[in-house]
Amino acid sequence: MSGSFKIPSFVETVLVTGAGGFVGQKLVIQLLNLYPNIKVIATDIVEPPNHGITDKAKLRTIKADLGKPAELAGIFEGEKIGGFFALHGIMSGGSEANFPLGYSVNIDSHRALLDAAHKHAEKHFSSGPKPVYVFASSLAVYGAVTPQSVVDPKTKPVVPESSYGVQKHVVEMIVYDYGRKGYLDTRTVRLVTVTVRPGAPSSAASSYISGMIREPLQGQESPCPIADSIDDPALDYYLTWVGSTKTVVKNIIHAATVKEDDLKAVSQERIVNLPGIQITPRQIIQALIKYGGEDKLKLIKFGKDPKVIAICDTWAGAFDNTDALKLGFSIDDEKTGYEQAVQDFIQEELGGKIA
């Protein structure tokens, strides 16, 4: 096992919230594979899959609404949780469409989880190291940018331009405060757009980025909400910062292994932008044609959606990766990384079969 994947030895049980989502499921599987001696508790609003594991001492799956105190408390009963991966949330488009729900899930439930984790730490980790707490945030916290912007996190202020971005940044600061107070060993990672996601389209404004590969390769139509046709210059304008599933999951785990002092040396708030690579919607379509055939182009349904565009207009097209790479986080190959992600999707999610 790589040295960068040495979760602190005192961690015997970890909790993954949002474990029913795509990234959450992949994270649970990777944790089980990498750490056979660590118990994983997987929870979500719908009971997460058990991935074929029936041994409750190895994997415990729980259906729980973290906004309900009794259900949240039930997760901790009989456990000694030394590691937390907080991935749950309502995505960007959903947060914008349902303002109260976004705040309830993306702020209130995270605040409740942090408080529960703090009380749990006081009971079980009163002396010695505190539980490691990784919060999955988003690059949507940045505003006053365009898809042509390159963000340097050391100089660019965080001014979100979406409810989702605001909610994520609010929790970033609460997570930081729990770390500052010494209640938990906290760290935040801002995720890139993960591609290619399997499953059904999500409420994220970025859903089309995976959708334009995922659905056509299965013989289904997929929208392209940022362009009116294959000749639209928007396909080149909307530069997109992405990471492959494997690399993003690897980096989320790595976040739990970085030493607190090393993390604070690059970010007082213990926040890191995960490394990414830049692609355009046109490159997505070109990859679709390359791996699925020219006929798949007809399954892309062009038509601008003002609501999606309004959110995409607030996303930067690139970020400085220096700090994350300094801390040992991984990055996809700039030239081949995206196509490799497409190939991984075809082999691992479609069984190598294209409709």
mmCIF file of C-alpha atoms in Angstrom:
data_model
loop_
_atom_site.group_PDB
_atom_site.id
_atom_site.type_symbol
_atom_site.label_atom_id
_atom_site.label_comp_id
_atom_site.label_asym_id
_atom_site.label_seq_id
_atom_site.Cartn_x
_atom_site.Cartn_y
_atom_site.Cartn_z
ATOM 1 C CA MET A 1 0.000 0.000 0.000
ATOM 2 C CA SER A 2 1.270 3.439 -0.869
ATOM 3 C CA GLY A 3 2.560 5.474 2.070
ATOM 4 C CA SER A 4 0.201 8.262 1.114
ATOM 5 C CA PHE A 5 -2.714 5.991 2.014
ATOM 6 C CA LYS A 6 -1.803 5.432 5.658
ATOM 7 C CA ILE A 7 -4.883 6.466 7.570
ATOM 8 C CA PRO A 8 -3.915 7.110 11.232
ATOM 9 C CA SER A 9 -3.545 3.833 13.114
ATOM 10 C CA PHE A 10 -6.051 4.782 15.828
ATOM 11 C CA VAL A 11 -8.852 4.869 13.238
ATOM 12 C CA GLU A 12 -10.692 1.561 13.473
ATOM 13 C CA THR A 13 -14.074 2.667 12.085
ATOM 14 C CA VAL A 14 -14.956 5.292 9.468
ATOM 15 C CA LEU A 15 -18.295 6.843 8.550
ATOM 16 C CA VAL A 16 -19.183 7.783 4.969
ATOM 17 C CA THR A 17 -22.246 9.991 4.501
ATOM 18 C CA GLY A 18 -23.790 10.305 1.061
ATOM 19 C CA ALA A 19 -22.683 6.701 0.609
ATOM 20 C CA GLY A 20 -25.556 5.925 -1.746
ATOM 21 C CA GLY A 21 -24.316 8.424 -4.311
ATOM 22 C CA PHE A 22 -21.948 7.512 -7.094
ATOM 23 C CA VAL A 23 -18.783 8.943 -5.525
ATOM 24 C CA GLY A 24 -19.849 7.710 -2.096
ATOM 25 C CA GLN A 25 -20.281 4.156 -3.367
ATOM 26 C CA LYS A 26 -16.891 4.183 -5.054
ATOM 27 C CA LEU A 27 -15.318 5.597 -1.894
ATOM 28 C CA VAL A 28 -16.829 2.860 0.270
ATOM 29 C CA ILE A 29 -15.567 0.152 -2.092
ATOM 30 C CA GLN A 30 -12.073 1.627 -2.152
ATOM 31 C CA LEU A 31 -11.943 1.956 1.627
ATOM 32 C CA LEU A 32 -12.973 -1.681 1.993
ATOM 33 C CA ASN A 33 -10.317 -2.749 -0.497
ATOM 34 C CA LEU A 34 -7.492 -0.659 0.954
ATOM 35 C CA TYR A 35 -8.179 -1.152 4.653
ATOM 36 C CA PRO A 36 -9.339 -4.696 5.470
ATOM 37 C CA ASN A 37 -8.987 -4.001 9.202
ATOM 38 C CA ILE A 38 -11.161 -0.880 9.216
ATOM 39 C CA LYS A 39 -14.935 -1.063 9.619
ATOM 40 C CA VAL A 40 -16.937 1.152 7.257
ATOM 41 C CA ILE A 41 -20.314 2.635 8.181
ATOM 42 C CA ALA A 42 -22.161 3.793 5.058
ATOM 43 C CA THR A 43 -25.218 5.995 5.395
ATOM 44 C CA ASP A 44 -27.573 7.961 3.167
ATOM 45 C CA ILE A 45 -31.189 9.076 2.980
ATOM 46 C CA VAL A 46 -31.817 5.746 1.204
ATOM 47 C CA GLU A 47 -29.939 2.710 2.494
ATOM 48 C CA PRO A 48 -26.678 2.398 0.526
ATOM 49 C CA PRO A 49 -25.773 -0.863 -1.225
ATOM 50 C CA ASN A 50 -23.688 -3.395 0.699
ATOM 51 C CA HIS A 51 -21.569 -4.298 -2.358
ATOM 52 C CA GLY A 52 -22.045 -7.983 -1.577
ATOM 53 C CA ILE A 53 -20.659 -7.685 1.953
ATOM 54 C CA THR A 54 -22.939 -9.121 4.652
ATOM 55 C CA ASP A 55 -20.460 -9.047 7.544
ATOM 56 C CA LYS A 56 -21.693 -6.194 9.771
ATOM 57 C CA ALA A 57 -18.280 -6.025 11.425
ATOM 58 C CA LYS A 58 -16.876 -5.067 8.034
ATOM 59 C CA LEU A 59 -19.621 -2.909 6.537
ATOM 60 C CA ARG A 60 -22.699 -1.464 8.191
ATOM 61 C CA THR A 61 -25.243 0.236 5.935
ATOM 62 C CA ILE A 62 -27.774 2.618 7.434
ATOM 63 C CA LYS A 63 -30.756 4.495 6.050
ATOM 64 C CA ALA A 64 -30.776 7.781 7.959
ATOM 65 C CA ASP A 65 -31.898 11.377 7.648
ATOM 66 C CA LEU A 66 -29.068 13.330 9.267
ATOM 67 C CA GLY A 67 -31.476 16.182 9.898
ATOM 68 C CA LYS A 68 -33.407 14.034 12.376
ATOM 69 C CA PRO A 69 -31.618 13.819 15.753
ATOM 70 C CA ALA A 70 -32.760 10.299 16.613
ATOM 71 C CA GLU A 71 -31.641 8.883 13.266
ATOM 72 C CA LEU A 72 -28.322 10.700 13.475
ATOM 73 C CA ALA A 73 -27.728 9.432 17.011
ATOM 74 C CA GLY A 74 -28.463 5.887 15.866
ATOM 75 C CA ILE A 75 -25.460 5.941 13.562
ATOM 76 C CA PHE A 76 -23.114 6.416 16.523
ATOM 77 C CA GLU A 77 -24.682 3.877 18.895
ATOM 78 C CA GLY A 78 -22.207 1.161 19.856
ATOM 79 C CA GLU A 79 -19.490 2.591 17.622
ATOM 80 C CA LYS A 80 -16.094 4.272 18.037
ATOM 81 C CA ILE A 81 -15.760 6.286 14.849
ATOM 82 C CA GLY A 82 -12.301 7.706 14.199
ATOM 83 C CA GLY A 83 -12.750 8.896 10.620
ATOM 84 C CA PHE A 84 -15.461 10.802 8.801
ATOM 85 C CA PHE A 85 -16.048 11.406 5.095
ATOM 86 C CA ALA A 86 -18.939 13.870 4.768
ATOM 87 C CA LEU A 87 -20.133 13.627 1.164
ATOM 88 C CA HIS A 88 -23.900 14.064 1.455
ATOM 89 C CA GLY A 89 -25.748 16.996 -0.077
ATOM 90 C CA ILE A 90 -28.191 18.426 -2.595
ATOM 91 C CA MET A 91 -26.482 19.223 -5.886
ATOM 92 C CA SER A 92 -26.109 22.643 -7.510
ATOM 93 C CA GLY A 93 -29.228 22.742 -9.694
ATOM 94 C CA GLY A 94 -31.339 21.235 -6.922
ATOM 95 C CA SER A 95 -30.036 23.757 -4.384
ATOM 96 C CA GLU A 96 -30.917 26.642 -6.658
ATOM 97 C CA ALA A 97 -34.380 25.281 -7.434
ATOM 98 C CA ASN A 98 -35.314 24.419 -3.841
ATOM 99 C CA PHE A 99 -33.811 27.078 -1.595
ATOM 100 C CA PRO A 100 -35.087 25.766 1.787
ATOM 101 C CA LEU A 101 -34.103 22.167 1.042
ATOM 102 C CA GLY A 102 -30.624 23.227 -0.042
ATOM 103 C CA TYR A 103 -30.031 25.039 3.230
ATOM 104 C CA SER A 104 -31.522 22.208 5.278
ATOM 105 C CA VAL A 105 -29.405 19.482 3.712
ATOM 106 C CA ASN A 106 -26.254 21.347 2.716
ATOM 107 C CA ILE A 107 -25.854 23.347 5.931
ATOM 108 C CA ASP A 108 -28.108 22.183 8.777
ATOM 109 C CA SER A 109 -27.433 18.453 8.461
ATOM 110 C CA HIS A 110 -23.672 19.044 8.200
ATOM 111 C CA ARG A 111 -23.766 21.230 11.293
ATOM 112 C CA ALA A 112 -25.664 18.481 13.124
ATOM 113 C CA LEU A 113 -23.156 15.840 11.988
ATOM 114 C CA LEU A 114 -20.196 17.938 13.124
ATOM 115 C CA ASP A 115 -21.781 18.470 16.513
ATOM 116 C CA ALA A 116 -22.489 14.744 16.879
ATOM 117 C CA ALA A 117 -18.926 13.908 15.818
ATOM 118 C CA HIS A 118 -17.561 16.389 18.363
ATOM 119 C CA LYS A 119 -19.592 14.883 21.209
ATOM 120 C CA HIS A 120 -18.565 11.401 20.063
ATOM 121 C CA ALA A 121 -14.905 12.480 20.102
ATOM 122 C CA GLU A 122 -15.232 13.868 23.635
ATOM 123 C CA LYS A 123 -16.541 10.497 24.785
ATOM 124 C CA HIS A 124 -14.207 8.159 22.917
ATOM 125 C CA PHE A 125 -11.139 10.258 22.062
ATOM 126 C CA SER A 126 -10.751 12.479 25.131
ATOM 127 C CA SER A 127 -6.989 12.000 25.073
ATOM 128 C CA GLY A 128 -4.703 11.574 22.092
ATOM 129 C CA PRO A 129 -5.501 12.323 18.449
ATOM 130 C CA LYS A 130 -8.960 13.519 17.460
ATOM 131 C CA PRO A 131 -11.063 11.852 14.745
ATOM 132 C CA VAL A 132 -10.158 12.844 11.191
ATOM 133 C CA TYR A 133 -13.006 14.660 9.451
ATOM 134 C CA VAL A 134 -12.997 15.154 5.666
ATOM 135 C CA PHE A 135 -15.653 17.429 4.191
ATOM 136 C CA ALA A 136 -16.312 17.269 0.452
ATOM 137 C CA SER A 137 -16.894 20.819 -0.760
ATOM 138 C CA SER A 138 -16.985 22.251 -4.267
ATOM 139 C CA LEU A 139 -15.186 24.693 -6.520
ATOM 140 C CA ALA A 140 -18.599 26.364 -6.831
ATOM 141 C CA VAL A 141 -17.544 28.478 -3.829
ATOM 142 C CA TYR A 142 -15.726 30.745 -6.265
ATOM 143 C CA GLY A 143 -17.629 33.536 -7.987
ATOM 144 C CA ALA A 144 -16.745 36.597 -10.051
ATOM 145 C CA VAL A 145 -15.174 34.244 -12.569
ATOM 146 C CA THR A 146 -15.982 33.018 -16.065
ATOM 147 C CA PRO A 147 -15.347 29.704 -17.827
ATOM 148 C CA GLN A 148 -12.226 31.361 -19.240
ATOM 149 C CA SER A 149 -10.804 32.214 -15.800
ATOM 150 C CA VAL A 150 -7.785 30.571 -14.182
ATOM 151 C CA VAL A 151 -8.103 30.714 -10.397
ATOM 152 C CA ASP A 152 -5.168 31.035 -8.035
ATOM 153 C CA PRO A 153 -6.605 30.040 -4.643
ATOM 154 C CA LYS A 154 -4.001 32.132 -2.814
ATOM 155 C CA THR A 155 -5.225 35.384 -4.353
ATOM 156 C CA LYS A 156 -8.800 34.731 -5.460
ATOM 157 C CA PRO A 157 -11.465 35.678 -2.876
ATOM 158 C CA VAL A 158 -14.287 33.233 -2.270
ATOM 159 C CA VAL A 159 -17.520 34.949 -3.330
ATOM 160 C CA PRO A 160 -20.094 32.309 -4.367
ATOM 161 C CA GLU A 161 -22.665 33.145 -7.045
ATOM 162 C CA SER A 162 -25.029 30.239 -6.418
ATOM 163 C CA SER A 163 -26.907 28.966 -3.388
ATOM 164 C CA TYR A 164 -24.938 25.730 -3.644
ATOM 165 C CA GLY A 165 -21.646 27.628 -3.533
ATOM 166 C CA VAL A 166 -22.817 29.693 -0.569
ATOM 167 C CA GLN A 167 -23.927 26.592 1.316
ATOM 168 C CA LYS A 168 -20.665 24.787 0.682
ATOM 169 C CA HIS A 169 -18.599 27.762 1.813
ATOM 170 C CA VAL A 170 -20.654 28.196 4.981
ATOM 171 C CA VAL A 171 -19.924 24.587 5.934
ATOM 172 C CA GLU A 172 -16.246 24.991 5.000
ATOM 173 C CA MET A 173 -15.967 27.684 7.648
ATOM 174 C CA ILE A 174 -17.841 25.645 10.268
ATOM 175 C CA VAL A 175 -15.604 22.642 9.542
ATOM 176 C CA TYR A 176 -12.554 24.898 9.887
ATOM 177 C CA ASP A 177 -13.817 26.217 13.218
ATOM 178 C CA TYR A 178 -14.229 22.715 14.640
ATOM 179 C CA GLY A 179 -10.627 22.081 13.637
ATOM 180 C CA ARG A 180 -9.407 25.414 14.983
ATOM 181 C CA LYS A 181 -11.003 24.643 18.336
ATOM 182 C CA GLY A 182 -9.331 21.227 18.404
ATOM 183 C CA TYR A 183 -12.648 19.371 18.495
ATOM 184 C CA LEU A 184 -11.836 17.311 15.393
ATOM 185 C CA ASP A 185 -8.938 16.985 12.950
ATOM 186 C CA THR A 186 -10.765 18.645 10.081
ATOM 187 C CA ARG A 187 -9.906 19.137 6.448
ATOM 188 C CA THR A 188 -11.941 20.229 3.409
ATOM 189 C CA VAL A 189 -11.436 19.194 -0.208
ATOM 190 C CA ARG A 190 -13.133 21.085 -3.021
ATOM 191 C CA LEU A 191 -14.100 18.537 -5.631
ATOM 192 C CA VAL A 192 -13.694 18.985 -9.345
ATOM 193 C CA THR A 193 -16.479 17.853 -11.687
ATOM 194 C CA VAL A 194 -16.304 14.054 -11.577
ATOM 195 C CA THR A 195 -16.620 12.328 -14.926
ATOM 196 C CA VAL A 196 -17.851 9.963 -16.200
ATOM 197 C CA ARG A 197 -20.615 9.387 -13.635
ATOM 198 C CA PRO A 198 -22.828 6.318 -14.159
ATOM 199 C CA GLY A 199 -26.480 6.084 -13.174
ATOM 200 C CA ALA A 200 -29.267 8.535 -13.801
ATOM 201 C CA PRO A 201 -28.698 12.243 -14.475
ATOM 202 C CA SER A 202 -28.445 14.284 -11.272
ATOM 203 C CA SER A 203 -29.718 17.743 -10.355
ATOM 204 C CA ALA A 204 -26.214 19.171 -10.739
ATOM 205 C CA ALA A 205 -25.840 21.842 -13.409
ATOM 206 C CA SER A 206 -22.751 19.923 -14.493
ATOM 207 C CA SER A 207 -24.752 16.734 -15.070
ATOM 208 C CA TYR A 208 -24.578 17.162 -18.849
ATOM 209 C CA ILE A 209 -20.786 16.742 -18.751
ATOM 210 C CA SER A 210 -21.143 13.053 -17.921
ATOM 211 C CA GLY A 211 -24.530 12.753 -19.601
ATOM 212 C CA MET A 212 -23.223 13.486 -23.096
ATOM 213 C CA ILE A 213 -21.070 10.370 -22.793
ATOM 214 C CA ARG A 214 -23.163 8.158 -20.536
ATOM 215 C CA GLU A 215 -26.566 8.230 -22.238
ATOM 216 C CA PRO A 216 -25.538 8.093 -25.921
ATOM 217 C CA LEU A 217 -23.213 5.137 -25.259
ATOM 218 C CA GLN A 218 -26.309 3.356 -23.944
ATOM 219 C CA GLY A 219 -28.421 4.365 -26.924
ATOM 220 C CA GLN A 220 -30.249 7.144 -25.076
ATOM 221 C CA GLU A 221 -30.639 10.847 -25.757
ATOM 222 C CA SER A 222 -28.799 13.419 -23.658
ATOM 223 C CA PRO A 223 -29.160 17.217 -23.524
ATOM 224 C CA CYS A 224 -26.427 19.704 -24.265
ATOM 225 C CA PRO A 225 -27.876 22.688 -22.375
ATOM 226 C CA ILE A 226 -25.083 25.150 -23.125
ATOM 227 C CA ALA A 227 -25.220 25.127 -26.949
ATOM 228 C CA ASP A 228 -27.776 25.288 -29.755
ATOM 229 C CA SER A 229 -25.867 23.188 -32.291
ATOM 230 C CA ILE A 230 -22.608 21.391 -33.015
ATOM 231 C CA ASP A 231 -21.380 24.645 -34.576
ATOM 232 C CA ASP A 232 -22.109 26.767 -31.503
ATOM 233 C CA PRO A 233 -18.909 28.462 -30.193
ATOM 234 C CA ALA A 234 -20.200 27.792 -26.677
ATOM 235 C CA LEU A 235 -18.822 24.266 -27.072
ATOM 236 C CA ASP A 236 -15.357 25.804 -26.965
ATOM 237 C CA TYR A 237 -16.120 28.638 -24.536
ATOM 238 C CA TYR A 238 -17.304 26.592 -21.563
ATOM 239 C CA LEU A 239 -13.952 25.306 -20.371
ATOM 240 C CA THR A 240 -14.573 22.687 -17.702
ATOM 241 C CA TRP A 241 -12.380 21.517 -14.805
ATOM 242 C CA VAL A 242 -12.757 17.767 -14.323
ATOM 243 C CA GLY A 243 -11.264 14.708 -12.709
ATOM 244 C CA SER A 244 -11.711 11.005 -13.312
ATOM 245 C CA THR A 245 -13.653 8.956 -10.808
ATOM 246 C CA LYS A 246 -10.605 6.924 -9.785
ATOM 247 C CA THR A 247 -8.460 9.979 -9.177
ATOM 248 C CA VAL A 248 -11.114 11.904 -7.250
ATOM 249 C CA VAL A 249 -11.856 8.948 -4.942
ATOM 250 C CA LYS A 250 -8.133 8.404 -4.421
ATOM 251 C CA ASN A 251 -7.747 12.059 -3.481
ATOM 252 C CA ILE A 252 -10.649 12.026 -1.024
ATOM 253 C CA ILE A 253 -8.963 9.166 0.829
ATOM 254 C CA HIS A 254 -5.587 10.886 0.633
ATOM 255 C CA ALA A 255 -7.124 13.917 2.344
ATOM 256 C CA ALA A 256 -7.552 11.813 5.483
ATOM 257 C CA THR A 257 -3.867 10.876 5.478
ATOM 258 C CA VAL A 258 -2.261 14.307 5.093
ATOM 259 C CA LYS A 259 -0.632 15.526 8.302
ATOM 260 C CA GLU A 260 -2.441 18.442 9.891
ATOM 261 C CA ASP A 261 0.691 20.596 10.050
ATOM 262 C CA ASP A 262 1.424 20.002 6.358
ATOM 263 C CA LEU A 263 -2.133 20.951 5.484
ATOM 264 C CA LYS A 264 -2.074 24.114 7.586
ATOM 265 C CA ALA A 265 1.223 25.101 5.971
ATOM 266 C CA VAL A 266 -0.566 25.627 2.649
ATOM 267 C CA SER A 267 -3.994 26.594 4.005
ATOM 268 C CA GLN A 268 -4.755 27.974 7.438
ATOM 269 C CA GLU A 269 -8.371 26.930 6.900
ATOM 270 C CA ARG A 270 -7.255 23.375 6.002
ATOM 271 C CA ILE A 271 -8.920 23.650 2.576
ATOM 272 C CA VAL A 272 -7.491 22.172 -0.622
ATOM 273 C CA ASN A 273 -8.753 22.428 -4.195
ATOM 274 C CA LEU A 274 -8.395 18.933 -5.642
ATOM 275 C CA PRO A 275 -6.305 18.809 -8.825
ATOM 276 C CA GLY A 276 -8.105 18.740 -12.163
ATOM 277 C CA ILE A 277 -7.612 18.910 -15.901
ATOM 278 C CA GLN A 278 -9.344 21.112 -18.446
ATOM 279 C CA ILE A 279 -11.688 19.933 -21.184
ATOM 280 C CA THR A 280 -14.345 21.540 -23.372
ATOM 281 C CA PRO A 281 -17.851 20.314 -24.263
ATOM 282 C CA ARG A 282 -16.572 19.862 -27.810
ATOM 283 C CA GLN A 283 -13.892 17.468 -26.554
ATOM 284 C CA ILE A 284 -16.598 15.506 -24.768
ATOM 285 C CA ILE A 285 -18.522 15.149 -28.026
ATOM 286 C CA GLN A 286 -15.339 14.218 -29.904
ATOM 287 C CA ALA A 287 -14.649 11.481 -27.327
ATOM 288 C CA LEU A 288 -18.229 10.243 -27.735
ATOM 289 C CA ILE A 289 -17.751 9.935 -31.489
ATOM 290 C CA LYS A 290 -14.319 8.324 -31.082
ATOM 291 C CA TYR A 291 -15.505 5.599 -28.733
ATOM 292 C CA GLY A 292 -19.181 5.320 -29.677
ATOM 293 C CA GLY A 293 -19.250 6.097 -33.379
ATOM 294 C CA GLU A 294 -20.470 9.014 -35.509
ATOM 295 C CA ASP A 295 -24.093 7.936 -35.192
ATOM 296 C CA LYS A 296 -24.072 8.756 -31.468
ATOM 297 C CA LEU A 297 -23.957 12.472 -32.298
ATOM 298 C CA LYS A 298 -27.651 12.409 -33.200
ATOM 299 C CA LEU A 299 -28.445 11.459 -29.599
ATOM 300 C CA ILE A 300 -27.063 14.788 -28.344
ATOM 301 C CA LYS A 301 -30.009 17.154 -28.101
ATOM 302 C CA PHE A 302 -28.785 20.722 -28.357
ATOM 303 C CA GLY A 303 -30.799 23.506 -26.778
ATOM 304 C CA LYS A 304 -29.706 26.213 -24.374
ATOM 305 C CA ASP A 305 -31.141 26.093 -20.862
ATOM 306 C CA PRO A 306 -30.850 29.558 -19.264
ATOM 307 C CA LYS A 307 -30.922 28.109 -15.733
ATOM 308 C CA VAL A 308 -28.000 25.782 -16.417
ATOM 309 C CA ILE A 309 -26.073 28.475 -18.281
ATOM 310 C CA ALA A 310 -26.566 30.952 -15.430
ATOM 311 C CA ILE A 311 -24.783 28.531 -13.093
ATOM 312 C CA CYS A 312 -22.110 27.449 -15.574
ATOM 313 C CA ASP A 313 -21.265 31.092 -16.238
ATOM 314 C CA THR A 314 -20.056 31.348 -12.622
ATOM 315 C CA TRP A 315 -17.572 28.440 -12.862
ATOM 316 C CA ALA A 316 -13.906 28.962 -13.608
ATOM 317 C CA GLY A 317 -12.333 26.889 -16.347
ATOM 318 C CA ALA A 318 -9.051 26.170 -14.550
ATOM 319 C CA PHE A 319 -7.405 26.282 -11.136
ATOM 320 C CA ASP A 320 -3.831 26.352 -9.936
ATOM 321 C CA ASN A 321 -2.935 22.824 -8.794
ATOM 322 C CA THR A 322 0.307 23.753 -6.981
ATOM 323 C CA ASP A 323 -0.784 23.375 -3.357
ATOM 324 C CA ALA A 324 -2.622 20.093 -3.861
ATOM 325 C CA LEU A 325 0.269 18.515 -5.739
ATOM 326 C CA LYS A 326 2.665 19.721 -3.026
ATOM 327 C CA LEU A 327 0.575 17.756 -0.517
ATOM 328 C CA GLY A 328 0.750 14.581 -2.586
ATOM 329 C CA PHE A 329 -2.676 14.625 -4.206
ATOM 330 C CA SER A 330 -2.951 12.891 -7.590
ATOM 331 C CA ILE A 331 -3.840 14.329 -10.988
ATOM 332 C CA ASP A 332 -5.040 12.835 -14.262
ATOM 333 C CA ASP A 333 -2.784 13.110 -17.281
ATOM 334 C CA GLU A 334 -3.566 16.403 -19.035
ATOM 335 C CA LYS A 335 -3.456 14.846 -22.503
ATOM 336 C CA THR A 336 -4.939 11.399 -21.955
ATOM 337 C CA GLY A 337 -6.795 11.627 -18.632
ATOM 338 C CA TYR A 338 -10.241 12.434 -19.971
ATOM 339 C CA GLU A 339 -10.261 9.774 -22.657
ATOM 340 C CA GLN A 340 -9.005 7.272 -20.082
ATOM 341 C CA ALA A 341 -11.976 8.185 -17.898
ATOM 342 C CA VAL A 342 -14.295 7.477 -20.838
ATOM 343 C CA GLN A 343 -12.606 4.133 -21.444
ATOM 344 C CA ASP A 344 -12.890 3.266 -17.736
ATOM 345 C CA PHE A 345 -16.600 4.027 -17.865
ATOM 346 C CA ILE A 346 -17.103 1.788 -20.902
ATOM 347 C CA GLN A 347 -15.216 -1.117 -19.352
ATOM 348 C CA GLU A 348 -16.275 -0.853 -15.706
ATOM 349 C CA GLU A 349 -19.832 0.464 -15.952
ATOM 350 C CA LEU A 350 -20.993 -0.824 -19.342
ATOM 351 C CA GLY A 351 -19.056 -4.091 -19.336
ATOM 352 C CA GLY A 352 -17.304 -3.021 -22.524
ATOM 353 C CA LYS A 353 -20.587 -2.975 -24.439
ATOM 354 C CA ILE A 354 -21.864 0.075 -26.328
ATOM 355 C CA ALA A 355 -25.473 0.232 -27.445
#
